[in-house]
XYZ file of C-alpha atoms in Angstrom:
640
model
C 59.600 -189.869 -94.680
C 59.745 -192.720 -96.810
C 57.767 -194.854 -95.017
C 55.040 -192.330 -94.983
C 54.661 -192.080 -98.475
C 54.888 -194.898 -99.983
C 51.243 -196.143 -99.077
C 50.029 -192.898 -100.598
C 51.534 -193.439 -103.616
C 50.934 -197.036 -103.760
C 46.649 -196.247 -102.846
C 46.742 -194.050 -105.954
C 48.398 -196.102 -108.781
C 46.051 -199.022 -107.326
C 43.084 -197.112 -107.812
C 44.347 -196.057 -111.506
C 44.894 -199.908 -112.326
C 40.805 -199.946 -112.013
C 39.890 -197.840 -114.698
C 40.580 -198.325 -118.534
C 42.753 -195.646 -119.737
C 42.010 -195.294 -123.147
C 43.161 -192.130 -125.601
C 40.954 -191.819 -128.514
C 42.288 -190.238 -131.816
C 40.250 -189.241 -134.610
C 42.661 -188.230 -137.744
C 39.689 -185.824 -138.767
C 40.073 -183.719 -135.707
C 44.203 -183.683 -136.410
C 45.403 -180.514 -137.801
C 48.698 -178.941 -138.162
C 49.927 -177.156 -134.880
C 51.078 -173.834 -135.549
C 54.797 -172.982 -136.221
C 56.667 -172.893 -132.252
C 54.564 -175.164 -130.868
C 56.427 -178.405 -131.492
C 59.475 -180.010 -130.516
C 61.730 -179.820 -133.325
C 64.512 -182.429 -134.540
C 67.466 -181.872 -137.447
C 69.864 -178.917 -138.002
C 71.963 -177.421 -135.608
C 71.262 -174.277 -134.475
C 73.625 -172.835 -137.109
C 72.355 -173.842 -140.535
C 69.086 -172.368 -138.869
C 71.111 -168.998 -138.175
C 72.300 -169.041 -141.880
C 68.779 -170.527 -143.223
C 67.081 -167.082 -141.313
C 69.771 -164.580 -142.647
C 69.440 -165.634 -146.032
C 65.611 -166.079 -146.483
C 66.483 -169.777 -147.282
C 63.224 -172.258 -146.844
C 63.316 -175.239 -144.888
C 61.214 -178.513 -145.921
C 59.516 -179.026 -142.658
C 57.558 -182.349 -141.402
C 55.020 -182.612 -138.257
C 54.196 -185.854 -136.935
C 50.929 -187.041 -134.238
C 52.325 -190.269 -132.564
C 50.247 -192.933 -130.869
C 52.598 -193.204 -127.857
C 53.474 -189.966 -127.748
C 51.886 -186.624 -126.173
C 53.059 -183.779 -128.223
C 53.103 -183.409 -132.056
C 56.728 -184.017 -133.098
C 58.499 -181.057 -135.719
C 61.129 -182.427 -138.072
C 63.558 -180.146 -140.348
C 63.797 -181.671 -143.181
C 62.320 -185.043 -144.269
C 66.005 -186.512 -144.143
C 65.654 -185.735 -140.498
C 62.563 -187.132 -140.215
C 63.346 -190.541 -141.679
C 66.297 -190.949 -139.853
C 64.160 -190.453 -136.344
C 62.313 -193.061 -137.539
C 65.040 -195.826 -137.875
C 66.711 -195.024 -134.368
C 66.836 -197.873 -132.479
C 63.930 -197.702 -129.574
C 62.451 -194.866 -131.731
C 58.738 -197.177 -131.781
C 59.197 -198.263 -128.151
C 58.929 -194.446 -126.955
C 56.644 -192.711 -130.115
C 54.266 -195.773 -130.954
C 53.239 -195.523 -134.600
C 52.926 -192.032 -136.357
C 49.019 -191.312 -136.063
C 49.271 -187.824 -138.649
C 52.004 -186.849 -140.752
C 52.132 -183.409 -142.081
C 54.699 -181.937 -144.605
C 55.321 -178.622 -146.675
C 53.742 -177.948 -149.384
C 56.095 -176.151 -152.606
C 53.176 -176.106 -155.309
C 51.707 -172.770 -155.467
C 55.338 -170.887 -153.329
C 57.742 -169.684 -156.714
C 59.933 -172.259 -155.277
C 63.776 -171.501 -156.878
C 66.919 -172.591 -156.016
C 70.264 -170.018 -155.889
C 73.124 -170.256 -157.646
C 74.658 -172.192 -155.047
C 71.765 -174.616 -154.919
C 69.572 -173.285 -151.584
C 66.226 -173.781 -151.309
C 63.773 -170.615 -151.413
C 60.414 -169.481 -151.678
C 58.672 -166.503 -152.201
C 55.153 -167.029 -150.452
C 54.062 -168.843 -147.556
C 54.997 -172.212 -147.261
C 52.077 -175.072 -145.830
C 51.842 -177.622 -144.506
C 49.470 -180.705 -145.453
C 48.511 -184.401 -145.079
C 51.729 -186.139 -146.034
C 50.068 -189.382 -147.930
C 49.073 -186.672 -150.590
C 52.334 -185.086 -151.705
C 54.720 -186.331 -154.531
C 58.685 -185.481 -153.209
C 61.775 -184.637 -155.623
C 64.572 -186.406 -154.363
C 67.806 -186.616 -155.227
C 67.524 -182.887 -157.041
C 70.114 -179.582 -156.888
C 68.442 -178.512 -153.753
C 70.372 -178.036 -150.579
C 70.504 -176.446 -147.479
C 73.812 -174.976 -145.914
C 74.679 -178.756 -143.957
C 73.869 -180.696 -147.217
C 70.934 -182.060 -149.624
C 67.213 -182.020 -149.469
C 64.243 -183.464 -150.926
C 61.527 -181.250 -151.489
C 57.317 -181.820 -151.058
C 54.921 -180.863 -153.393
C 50.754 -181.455 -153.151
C 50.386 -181.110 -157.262
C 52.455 -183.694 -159.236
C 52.311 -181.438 -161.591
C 54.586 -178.774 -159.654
C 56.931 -181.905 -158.527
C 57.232 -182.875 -162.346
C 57.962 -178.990 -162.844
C 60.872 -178.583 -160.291
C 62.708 -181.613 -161.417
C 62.850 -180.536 -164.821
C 64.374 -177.740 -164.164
C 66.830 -178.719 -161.306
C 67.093 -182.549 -161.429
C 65.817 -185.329 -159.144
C 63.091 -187.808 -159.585
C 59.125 -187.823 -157.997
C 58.383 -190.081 -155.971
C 55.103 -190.427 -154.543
C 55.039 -189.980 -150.323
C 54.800 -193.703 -149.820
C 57.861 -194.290 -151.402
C 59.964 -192.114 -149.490
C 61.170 -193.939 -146.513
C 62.368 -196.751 -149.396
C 64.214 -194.077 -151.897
C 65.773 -192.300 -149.137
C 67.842 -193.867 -146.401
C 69.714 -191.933 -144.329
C 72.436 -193.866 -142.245
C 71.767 -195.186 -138.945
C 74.619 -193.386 -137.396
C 74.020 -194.084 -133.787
C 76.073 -197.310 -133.439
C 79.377 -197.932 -131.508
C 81.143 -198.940 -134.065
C 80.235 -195.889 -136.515
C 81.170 -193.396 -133.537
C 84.421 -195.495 -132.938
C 85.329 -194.949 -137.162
C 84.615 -191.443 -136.376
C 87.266 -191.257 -133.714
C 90.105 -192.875 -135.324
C 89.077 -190.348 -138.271
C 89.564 -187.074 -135.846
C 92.560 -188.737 -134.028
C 94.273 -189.611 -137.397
C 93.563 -186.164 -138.437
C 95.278 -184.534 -135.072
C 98.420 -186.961 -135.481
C 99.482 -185.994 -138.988
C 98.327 -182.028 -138.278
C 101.081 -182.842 -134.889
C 103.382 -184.276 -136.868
C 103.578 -181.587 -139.745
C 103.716 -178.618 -137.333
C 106.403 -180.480 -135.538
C 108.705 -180.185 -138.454
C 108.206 -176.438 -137.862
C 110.325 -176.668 -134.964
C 113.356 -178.469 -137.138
C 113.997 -175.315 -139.406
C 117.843 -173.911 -139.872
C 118.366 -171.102 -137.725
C 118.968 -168.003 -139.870
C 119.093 -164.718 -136.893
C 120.009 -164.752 -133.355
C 118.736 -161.857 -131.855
C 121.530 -160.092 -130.135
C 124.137 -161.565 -132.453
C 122.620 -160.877 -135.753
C 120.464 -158.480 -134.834
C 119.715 -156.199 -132.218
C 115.997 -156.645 -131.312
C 113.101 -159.130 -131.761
C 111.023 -157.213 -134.335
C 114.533 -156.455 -136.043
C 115.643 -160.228 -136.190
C 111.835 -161.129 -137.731
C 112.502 -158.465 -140.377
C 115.989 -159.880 -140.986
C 115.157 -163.518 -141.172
C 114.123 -165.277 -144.686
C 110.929 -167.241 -144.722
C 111.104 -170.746 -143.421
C 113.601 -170.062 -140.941
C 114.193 -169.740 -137.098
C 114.944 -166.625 -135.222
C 116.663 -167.833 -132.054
C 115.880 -165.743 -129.245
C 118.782 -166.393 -126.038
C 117.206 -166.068 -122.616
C 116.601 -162.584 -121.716
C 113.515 -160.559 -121.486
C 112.454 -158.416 -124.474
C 109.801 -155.720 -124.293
C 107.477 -154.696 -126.977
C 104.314 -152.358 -127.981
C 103.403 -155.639 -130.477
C 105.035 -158.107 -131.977
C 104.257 -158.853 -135.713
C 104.922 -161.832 -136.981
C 104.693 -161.735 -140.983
C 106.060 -164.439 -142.663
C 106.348 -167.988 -142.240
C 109.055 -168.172 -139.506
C 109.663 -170.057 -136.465
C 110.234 -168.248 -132.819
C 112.588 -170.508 -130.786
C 113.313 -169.547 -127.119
C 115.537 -170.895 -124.390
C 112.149 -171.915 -121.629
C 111.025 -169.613 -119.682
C 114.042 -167.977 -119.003
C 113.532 -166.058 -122.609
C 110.310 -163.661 -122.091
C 108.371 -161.763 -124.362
C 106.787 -158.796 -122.307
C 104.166 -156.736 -124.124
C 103.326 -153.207 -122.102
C 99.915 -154.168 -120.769
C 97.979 -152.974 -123.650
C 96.659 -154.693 -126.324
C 98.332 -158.328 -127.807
C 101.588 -159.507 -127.448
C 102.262 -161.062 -130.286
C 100.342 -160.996 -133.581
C 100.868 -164.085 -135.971
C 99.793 -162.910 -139.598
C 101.753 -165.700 -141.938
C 101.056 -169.932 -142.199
C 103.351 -171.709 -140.667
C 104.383 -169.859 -137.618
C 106.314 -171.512 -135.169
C 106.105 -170.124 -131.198
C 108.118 -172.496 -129.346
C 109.869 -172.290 -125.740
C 109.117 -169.036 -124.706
C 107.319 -167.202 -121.949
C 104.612 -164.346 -122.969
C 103.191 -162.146 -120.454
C 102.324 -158.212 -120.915
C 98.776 -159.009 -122.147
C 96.117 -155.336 -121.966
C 93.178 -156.272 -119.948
C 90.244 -156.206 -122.507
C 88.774 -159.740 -122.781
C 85.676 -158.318 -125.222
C 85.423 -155.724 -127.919
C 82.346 -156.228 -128.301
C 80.999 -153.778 -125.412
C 82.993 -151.567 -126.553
C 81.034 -150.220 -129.857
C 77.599 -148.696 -130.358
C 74.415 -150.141 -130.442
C 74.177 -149.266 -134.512
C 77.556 -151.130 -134.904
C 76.712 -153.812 -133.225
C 73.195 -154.108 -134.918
C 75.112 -153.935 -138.318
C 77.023 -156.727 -137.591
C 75.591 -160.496 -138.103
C 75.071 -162.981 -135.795
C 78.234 -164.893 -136.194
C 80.169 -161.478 -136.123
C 78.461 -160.432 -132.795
C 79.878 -163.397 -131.071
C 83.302 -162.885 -132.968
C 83.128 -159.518 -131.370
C 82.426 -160.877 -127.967
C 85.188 -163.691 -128.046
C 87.523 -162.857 -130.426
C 88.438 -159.470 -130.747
C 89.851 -158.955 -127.383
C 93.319 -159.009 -126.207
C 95.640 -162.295 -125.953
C 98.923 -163.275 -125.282
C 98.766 -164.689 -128.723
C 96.777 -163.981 -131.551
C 96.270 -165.739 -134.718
C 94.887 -164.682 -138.009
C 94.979 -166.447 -141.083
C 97.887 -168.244 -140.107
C 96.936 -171.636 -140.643
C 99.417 -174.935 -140.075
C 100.823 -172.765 -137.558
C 102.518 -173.855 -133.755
C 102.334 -173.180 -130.319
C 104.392 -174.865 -128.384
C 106.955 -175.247 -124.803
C 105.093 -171.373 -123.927
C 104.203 -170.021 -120.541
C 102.006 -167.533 -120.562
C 100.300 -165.311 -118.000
C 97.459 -163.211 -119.108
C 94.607 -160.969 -117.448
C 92.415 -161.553 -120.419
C 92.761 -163.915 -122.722
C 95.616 -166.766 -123.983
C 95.735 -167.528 -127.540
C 93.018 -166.362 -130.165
C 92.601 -168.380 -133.257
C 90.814 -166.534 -135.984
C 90.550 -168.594 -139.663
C 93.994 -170.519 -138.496
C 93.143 -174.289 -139.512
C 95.205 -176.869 -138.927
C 97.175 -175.413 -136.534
C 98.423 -176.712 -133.305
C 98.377 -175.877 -129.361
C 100.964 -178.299 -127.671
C 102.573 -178.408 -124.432
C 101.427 -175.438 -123.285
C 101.242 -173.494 -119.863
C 98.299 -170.875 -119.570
C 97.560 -169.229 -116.393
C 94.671 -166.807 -117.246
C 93.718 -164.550 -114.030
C 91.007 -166.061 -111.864
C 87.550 -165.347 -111.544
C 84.557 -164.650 -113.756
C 84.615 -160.894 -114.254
C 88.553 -160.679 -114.604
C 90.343 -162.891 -117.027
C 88.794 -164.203 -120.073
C 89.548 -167.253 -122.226
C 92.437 -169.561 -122.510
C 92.341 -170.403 -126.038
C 89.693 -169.063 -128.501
C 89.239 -171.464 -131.643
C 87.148 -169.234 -134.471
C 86.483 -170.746 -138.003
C 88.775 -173.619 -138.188
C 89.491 -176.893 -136.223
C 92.627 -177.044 -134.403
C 94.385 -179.417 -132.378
C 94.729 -177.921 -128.270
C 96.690 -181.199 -126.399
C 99.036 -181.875 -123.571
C 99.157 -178.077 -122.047
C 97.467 -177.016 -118.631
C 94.724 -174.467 -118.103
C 94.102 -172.498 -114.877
C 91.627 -169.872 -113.795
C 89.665 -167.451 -116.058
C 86.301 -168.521 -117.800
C 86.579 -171.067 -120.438
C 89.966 -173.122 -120.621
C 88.909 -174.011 -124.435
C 86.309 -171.889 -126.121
C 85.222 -172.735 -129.579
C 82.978 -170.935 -132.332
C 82.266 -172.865 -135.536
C 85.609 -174.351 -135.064
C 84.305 -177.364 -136.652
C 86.384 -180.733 -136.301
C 88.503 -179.366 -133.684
C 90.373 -181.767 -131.569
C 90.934 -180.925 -127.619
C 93.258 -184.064 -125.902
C 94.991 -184.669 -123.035
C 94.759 -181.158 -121.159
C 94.096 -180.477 -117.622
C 91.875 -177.662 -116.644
C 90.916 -176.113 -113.240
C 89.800 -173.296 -111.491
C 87.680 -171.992 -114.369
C 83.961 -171.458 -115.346
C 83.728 -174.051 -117.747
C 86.868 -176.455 -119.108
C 85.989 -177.035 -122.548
C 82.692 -174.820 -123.977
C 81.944 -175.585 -127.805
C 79.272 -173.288 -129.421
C 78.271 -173.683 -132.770
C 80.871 -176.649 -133.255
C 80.357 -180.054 -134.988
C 82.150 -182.926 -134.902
C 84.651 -182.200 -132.256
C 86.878 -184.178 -130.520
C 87.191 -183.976 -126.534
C 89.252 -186.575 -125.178
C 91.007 -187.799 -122.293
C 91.107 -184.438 -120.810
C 91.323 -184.195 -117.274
C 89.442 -181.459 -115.511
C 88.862 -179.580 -111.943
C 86.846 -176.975 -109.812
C 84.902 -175.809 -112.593
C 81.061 -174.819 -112.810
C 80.796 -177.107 -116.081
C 83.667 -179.575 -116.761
C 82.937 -179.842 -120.635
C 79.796 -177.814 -121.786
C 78.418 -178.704 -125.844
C 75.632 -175.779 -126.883
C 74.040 -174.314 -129.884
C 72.400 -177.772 -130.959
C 75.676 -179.215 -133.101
C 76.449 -182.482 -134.236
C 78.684 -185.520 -134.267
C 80.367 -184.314 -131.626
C 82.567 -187.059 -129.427
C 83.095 -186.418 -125.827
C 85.400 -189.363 -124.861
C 88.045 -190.684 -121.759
C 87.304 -187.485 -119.903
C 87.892 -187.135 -116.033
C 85.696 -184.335 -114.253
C 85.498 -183.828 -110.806
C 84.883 -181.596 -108.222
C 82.588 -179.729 -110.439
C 79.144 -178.268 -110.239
C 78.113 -180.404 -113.577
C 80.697 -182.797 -114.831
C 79.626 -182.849 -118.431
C 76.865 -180.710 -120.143
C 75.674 -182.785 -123.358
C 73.668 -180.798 -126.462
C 72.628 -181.567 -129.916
C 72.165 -184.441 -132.168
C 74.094 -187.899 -133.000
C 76.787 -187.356 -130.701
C 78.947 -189.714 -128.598
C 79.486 -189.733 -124.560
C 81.294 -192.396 -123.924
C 83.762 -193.592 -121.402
C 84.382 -190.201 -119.400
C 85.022 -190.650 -115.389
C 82.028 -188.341 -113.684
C 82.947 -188.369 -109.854
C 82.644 -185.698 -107.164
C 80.371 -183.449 -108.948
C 77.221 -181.799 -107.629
C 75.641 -183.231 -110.849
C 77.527 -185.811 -112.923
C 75.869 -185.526 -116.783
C 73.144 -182.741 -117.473
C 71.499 -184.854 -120.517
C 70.271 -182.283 -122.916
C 71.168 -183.218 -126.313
C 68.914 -185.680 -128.567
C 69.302 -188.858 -131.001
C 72.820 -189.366 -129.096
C 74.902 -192.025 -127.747
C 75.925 -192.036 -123.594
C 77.831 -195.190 -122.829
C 80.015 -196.674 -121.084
C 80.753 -193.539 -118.616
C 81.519 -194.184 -114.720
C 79.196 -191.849 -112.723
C 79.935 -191.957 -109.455
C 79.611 -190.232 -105.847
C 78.254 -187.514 -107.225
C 75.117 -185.290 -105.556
C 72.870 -186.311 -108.758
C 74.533 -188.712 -111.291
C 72.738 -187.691 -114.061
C 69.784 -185.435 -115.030
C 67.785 -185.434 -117.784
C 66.596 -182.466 -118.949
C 62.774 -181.455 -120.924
C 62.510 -182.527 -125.055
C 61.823 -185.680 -126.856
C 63.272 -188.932 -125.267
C 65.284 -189.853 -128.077
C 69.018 -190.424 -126.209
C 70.580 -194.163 -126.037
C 71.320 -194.618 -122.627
C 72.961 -197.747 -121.822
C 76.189 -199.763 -120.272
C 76.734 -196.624 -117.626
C 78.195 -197.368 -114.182
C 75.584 -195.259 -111.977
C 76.449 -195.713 -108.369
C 76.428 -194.450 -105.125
C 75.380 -191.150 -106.010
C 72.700 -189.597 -103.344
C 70.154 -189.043 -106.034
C 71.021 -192.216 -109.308
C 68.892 -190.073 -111.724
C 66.561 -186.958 -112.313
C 63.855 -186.034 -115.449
C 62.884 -182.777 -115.894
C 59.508 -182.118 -117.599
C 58.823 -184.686 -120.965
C 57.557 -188.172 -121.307
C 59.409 -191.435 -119.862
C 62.864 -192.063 -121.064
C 63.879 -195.719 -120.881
C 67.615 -196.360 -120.792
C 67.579 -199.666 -122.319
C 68.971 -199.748 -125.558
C 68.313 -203.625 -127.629
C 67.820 -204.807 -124.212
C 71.090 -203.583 -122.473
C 70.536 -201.715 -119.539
C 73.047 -199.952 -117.220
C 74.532 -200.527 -113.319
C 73.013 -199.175 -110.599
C 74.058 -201.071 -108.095
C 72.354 -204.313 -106.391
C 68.663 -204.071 -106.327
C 65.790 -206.749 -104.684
C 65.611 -209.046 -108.079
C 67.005 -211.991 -109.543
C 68.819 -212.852 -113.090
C 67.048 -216.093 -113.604
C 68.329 -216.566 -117.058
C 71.991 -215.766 -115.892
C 72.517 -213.266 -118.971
C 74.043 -210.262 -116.737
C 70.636 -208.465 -116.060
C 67.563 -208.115 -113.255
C 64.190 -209.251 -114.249
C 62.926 -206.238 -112.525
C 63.272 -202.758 -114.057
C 64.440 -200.037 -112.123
C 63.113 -196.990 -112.142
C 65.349 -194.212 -110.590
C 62.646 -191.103 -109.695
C 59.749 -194.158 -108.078
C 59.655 -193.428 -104.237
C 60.295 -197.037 -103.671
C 63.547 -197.423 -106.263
C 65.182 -193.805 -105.494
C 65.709 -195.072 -101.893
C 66.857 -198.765 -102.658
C 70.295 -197.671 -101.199
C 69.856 -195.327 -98.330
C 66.639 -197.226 -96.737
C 66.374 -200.620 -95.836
C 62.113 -200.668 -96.062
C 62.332 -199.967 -99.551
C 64.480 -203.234 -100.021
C 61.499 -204.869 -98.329
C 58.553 -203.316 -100.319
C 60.425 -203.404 -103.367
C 60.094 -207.145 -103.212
C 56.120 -207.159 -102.278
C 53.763 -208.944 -104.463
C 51.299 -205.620 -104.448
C 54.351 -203.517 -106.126
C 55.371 -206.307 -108.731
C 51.857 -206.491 -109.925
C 51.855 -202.313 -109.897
C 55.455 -202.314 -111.972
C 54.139 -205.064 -114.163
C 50.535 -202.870 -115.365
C 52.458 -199.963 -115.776
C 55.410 -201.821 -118.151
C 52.029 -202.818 -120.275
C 49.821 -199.945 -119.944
C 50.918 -196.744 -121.824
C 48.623 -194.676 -119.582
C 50.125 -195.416 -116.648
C 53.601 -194.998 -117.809
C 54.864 -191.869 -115.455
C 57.232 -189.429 -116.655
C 61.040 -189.865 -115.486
C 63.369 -192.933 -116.039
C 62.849 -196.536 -116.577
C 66.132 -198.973 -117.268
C 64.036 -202.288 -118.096
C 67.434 -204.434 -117.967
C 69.369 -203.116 -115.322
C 72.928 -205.042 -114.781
C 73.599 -207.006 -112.112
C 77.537 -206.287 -112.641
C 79.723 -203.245 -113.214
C 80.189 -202.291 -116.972
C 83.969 -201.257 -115.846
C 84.529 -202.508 -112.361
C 88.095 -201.866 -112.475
C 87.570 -198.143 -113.497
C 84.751 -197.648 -111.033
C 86.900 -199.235 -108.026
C 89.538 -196.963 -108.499
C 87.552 -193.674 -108.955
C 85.835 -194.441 -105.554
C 88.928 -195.600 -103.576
C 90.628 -192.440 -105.160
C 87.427 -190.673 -103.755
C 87.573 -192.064 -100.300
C 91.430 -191.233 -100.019
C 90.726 -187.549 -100.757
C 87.977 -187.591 -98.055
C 90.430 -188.778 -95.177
C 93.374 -186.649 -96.592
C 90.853 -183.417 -96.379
């Protein structure tokens, strides 16, 4: 197959090389595409929620590129700015051709009283070089400050008097406001310590929870569960002896802390409905096993299409998630533990609604298996909390978060589930060193959040290992082996590094959008397919001329600085097949196909759509890691 081909291929890009490909532009013709028709960068998907329920406007930005096929859509010219510093931003765009931007003057532009932008008439757009922009004023959007374009200086002068900010004219922009380059190692690295710090001290406080004098012993001092929880003073333990103890629903009211013996002391609810309901801060749950769970995962089929349509967008989903049964369920009960508890449930684990700070530790969650049956393991709403050291199995998502912003998921194993980790409208997570199996996603980001750091993770066995989403995010150092796909790339302006992807069916695919991902320092090898690119332009994963490993190639490091002088380009017909057939080895080393690689590295026009690592490594990035995932690999083969 591969040796039929090739000479196709090869006949066609030589008769390509004999025209001149040349793309005239003509700013006169340029106009502003219509709203939907561009590819859009800045704000997750929930300010834009928020922005659309509250009438709120959005100062938008639309940019023509020379390098580039498709006019570019920016929210906000923060966003827009900060596209422009990314490193390799000019290698794939080219220079901006036409810059369009909205237009205040002439809209009754206002802010609220809480500072959000708004406008009662239709918002334009026009040529960018002519506007004057307030910076630095009392306007805002729901994830922070923006400067706001105006065609008249007049109007400019008009808004800043009355909410602050100076005018600066559109030249001056990219000078008077720099947003930080945030896509660096080292600033993703701060970020971690920052979330880990955070998760220790949250651990360490909701440890002392555990410590507290015990006041009731149920049985001794009182003569039920509900009755020693009514009997207790605040800040005290109830002590429950082993023994199984049935209830309708258990409240739990006031800061106290539940101490069993193991599993040997159950809590057994009557099938209907939650176990336990935690109502109070500070709630301890420690050492006890919960089973007894009702069967409703969702509430949210349950009501009528005019209740539902009453209900916003955010409370939809809290219907859907949150409202169903658990083994657990927490509301407003913030700095709060769960910890030493078994629990068996045919719907859903723990629920966490507005319960910051609180803690999942050391916990043992056996959800029934299968799509259509069980339901979530633990459901983060509205607050970050930290879920470590426990075990997940079966049900649909081990972790499942909803604006549970700055949550912190470490050192858990999941299996036998539809996805391991699945964070929706969540920023600036932390997933790390989690270690997950038999899933249909390992660890699934969605709903276009940010700063989100996926880290030491070990998927396997999966259909996709790791689903990425969003903006200025961090992928870095996760173990992607055994997968039918390794990494589904479908976030933007992010950070993938430094991840071992390996013996997987595809290693990593890159899904449609602007190509505006770092992608460098990866171990990619011996997967049967290195890389695929869905619909788009070329993405080159070379980031300040660091490439990643994909294995020996035909090409030398004459410079002996670590990389090939060749690129490699994953999706060619000649590079896809380096390692499973020996003629490509051969032709990849002809004089014909080095000229061929060499016109189409220099000739935009010729640059084909898919994957191009222009300093490929002639070493491992982390030979010792990617050793011992394959021999691990190659041991489970014989033992099955």
């Amino acid at each position: 197959m591969l040796g039929r081909s090739l000479p196709v291929v090869l006949v066609v890009v030589l008769v390509l090389l004999s025209y001149s490909l040349v793309v005239p532009v003509g700013n006169d013709t340029v106009k502003p595409a219509q709203s939907g028709n561009t590819f859009d960068l800045g704000l997750t998907d929930e300010t834009i929620r928020e922005v659309e329920q509250r009438d709120l406007s959005i100062p938008r930005v639309q940019v023509y590129y020379s390098s580039y096929e498709y006019v570019v859509g920016f929210n906000t010219i923060e966003s827009f700015l900060a596209e422009q510093d990314r490193a390799g931003h000019q290698r794939q765009f080219g220079q901006p051709v036409e810059i369009f931007v909205s237009d205040y003057a002439g809209t009754n532009v206002s802010l609220t009283e809480d500072g959000y932008l708004t406008a009662s008439r239709h918002v334009g757009l026009v040529d960018a070089e002519d506007t004057f922009v307030v910076v630095d004023s009392h306007a805002r959007l729901p994830n922070g400050p923006v400067a706001v374009p105006f065609a008249n200086r007049d109007a400019a002068d008009k808004f800043a008097n009355e909410y602050g900010g100076d005018v600066v004219p559109w030249v001056d922009v990219a000078e008077t406001i720099s947003p930080e380059q945030s896509l660096t190692r080292d600033n993703f690295q701060a970020a971690m310590d920052n979330r880990s710090a955070w998760a220790d001290a949250t651990v360490a406080t909701a440890r002392n929870l555990t410590d507290r004098p015990t006041s009731v012993v149920v049985g001794e001092d009182a003569p039920s569960l509900a009755a020693a929880i009514d009997a207790a003073p605040p800040n005290t333990t109830v002590r429950v002896p082993p023994g199984t103890y049935r209830t309708d629903g258990l409240t739990v009211n006031k800061s106290l802390t539940i101490l069993g013996a193991g599993s040997a002391t159950r809590i057994r609810g009557d099938g209907n409905g939650t176990v336990v309901h935690v109502t109070a801060p500070r709630v301890g749950l420690a050492n006890l096993s919960i089973d007894g769970v009702g069967d409703i995962g969702s509430r949210r089929s349950m009501l009528n299409a005019s209740r539902l349509e009453q209900a916003g967008w955010s409370e939809n989903i809290e219907l859907a998630y949150g409202r169903g049964d658990a083994a657990v369920r927490l509301i407003n009960a913030s700095a709060s533990v769960l910890t030493g508890l078994h629990v068996n449930t045919p719907s859903s684990g723990i629920i966490s609604l507005n319960s910051s700070n609180s803690v999942v530790h050391d916990v043992e969650l056996h959800v029934t298996e299968g799509d259509d049956e069980g339901f979530m393991g633990v459901v983060a709403m509205y607050g970050p909390l930290v879920v470590e050291a426990s075990q997940f199995a079966g049900g649909r998502d081990g972790v499942y978060t909803h604006r549970a912003d700055g949550i912190v998921v470490r050192n858990n194993t999941f299996q036998n589930s539809r996805f391991g980790v699945h964070e929706m409208y969540t920023s600036r997570s932390l997933v790390r060193n989690n270690t997950v199996r038999d899933t249909r996603t390992g660890i699934i980001i969605m709903t276009r959040p940010t700063g989100n750091l996926v880290v030491g993770n070990d998927v396997r066995a999966s259909q996709v290992g790791l689903s990425t989403a969003g903006s200025s995010s961090y992928y870095a150092g996760n173990v992607l082996s055994g997968n039918i796909r390794g990494i589904d790339i479908l976030s933007f302006q992010s950070l993938v590094e430094r991840n071992t992807i390996t013996d997987n069916t595809v290693g990593i695919r890159s899904g449609p959008g602007l190509p505006t991902n770092l992608v460098t320092a990866n171990d990619i090898v011996g997967n049967e397919q290195a890389a695929t690119a869905g619909l788009g332009p070329l993405r080159v994963w070379t980031v300040d001329g660091e490439g990643n490993y994909w294995g020996p190639m035909p090409g030398v490091d004459g410079d002996a600085d670590g990389y090939y002088e060749r690129s490699f380009r994953p999706n060619s017909p000649i590079d896809e097949h380096l390692h499973d057939a020996p003629g490509a080895w051969t032709l990849a080393q002809s004089s014909t196909i080095a000229l061929v690689r060499s016109v189409q590295n220099t000739v935009p026009g010729l640059r084909s759509a898919g994957i191009v690592d222009t300093a490929p490594r002639v070493t491992p990035v982390q030979p010792e890691t990617l050793a011992a995932t394959q021999a691990s690999n190659n041991s489970t083969e014989v033992a099955t």
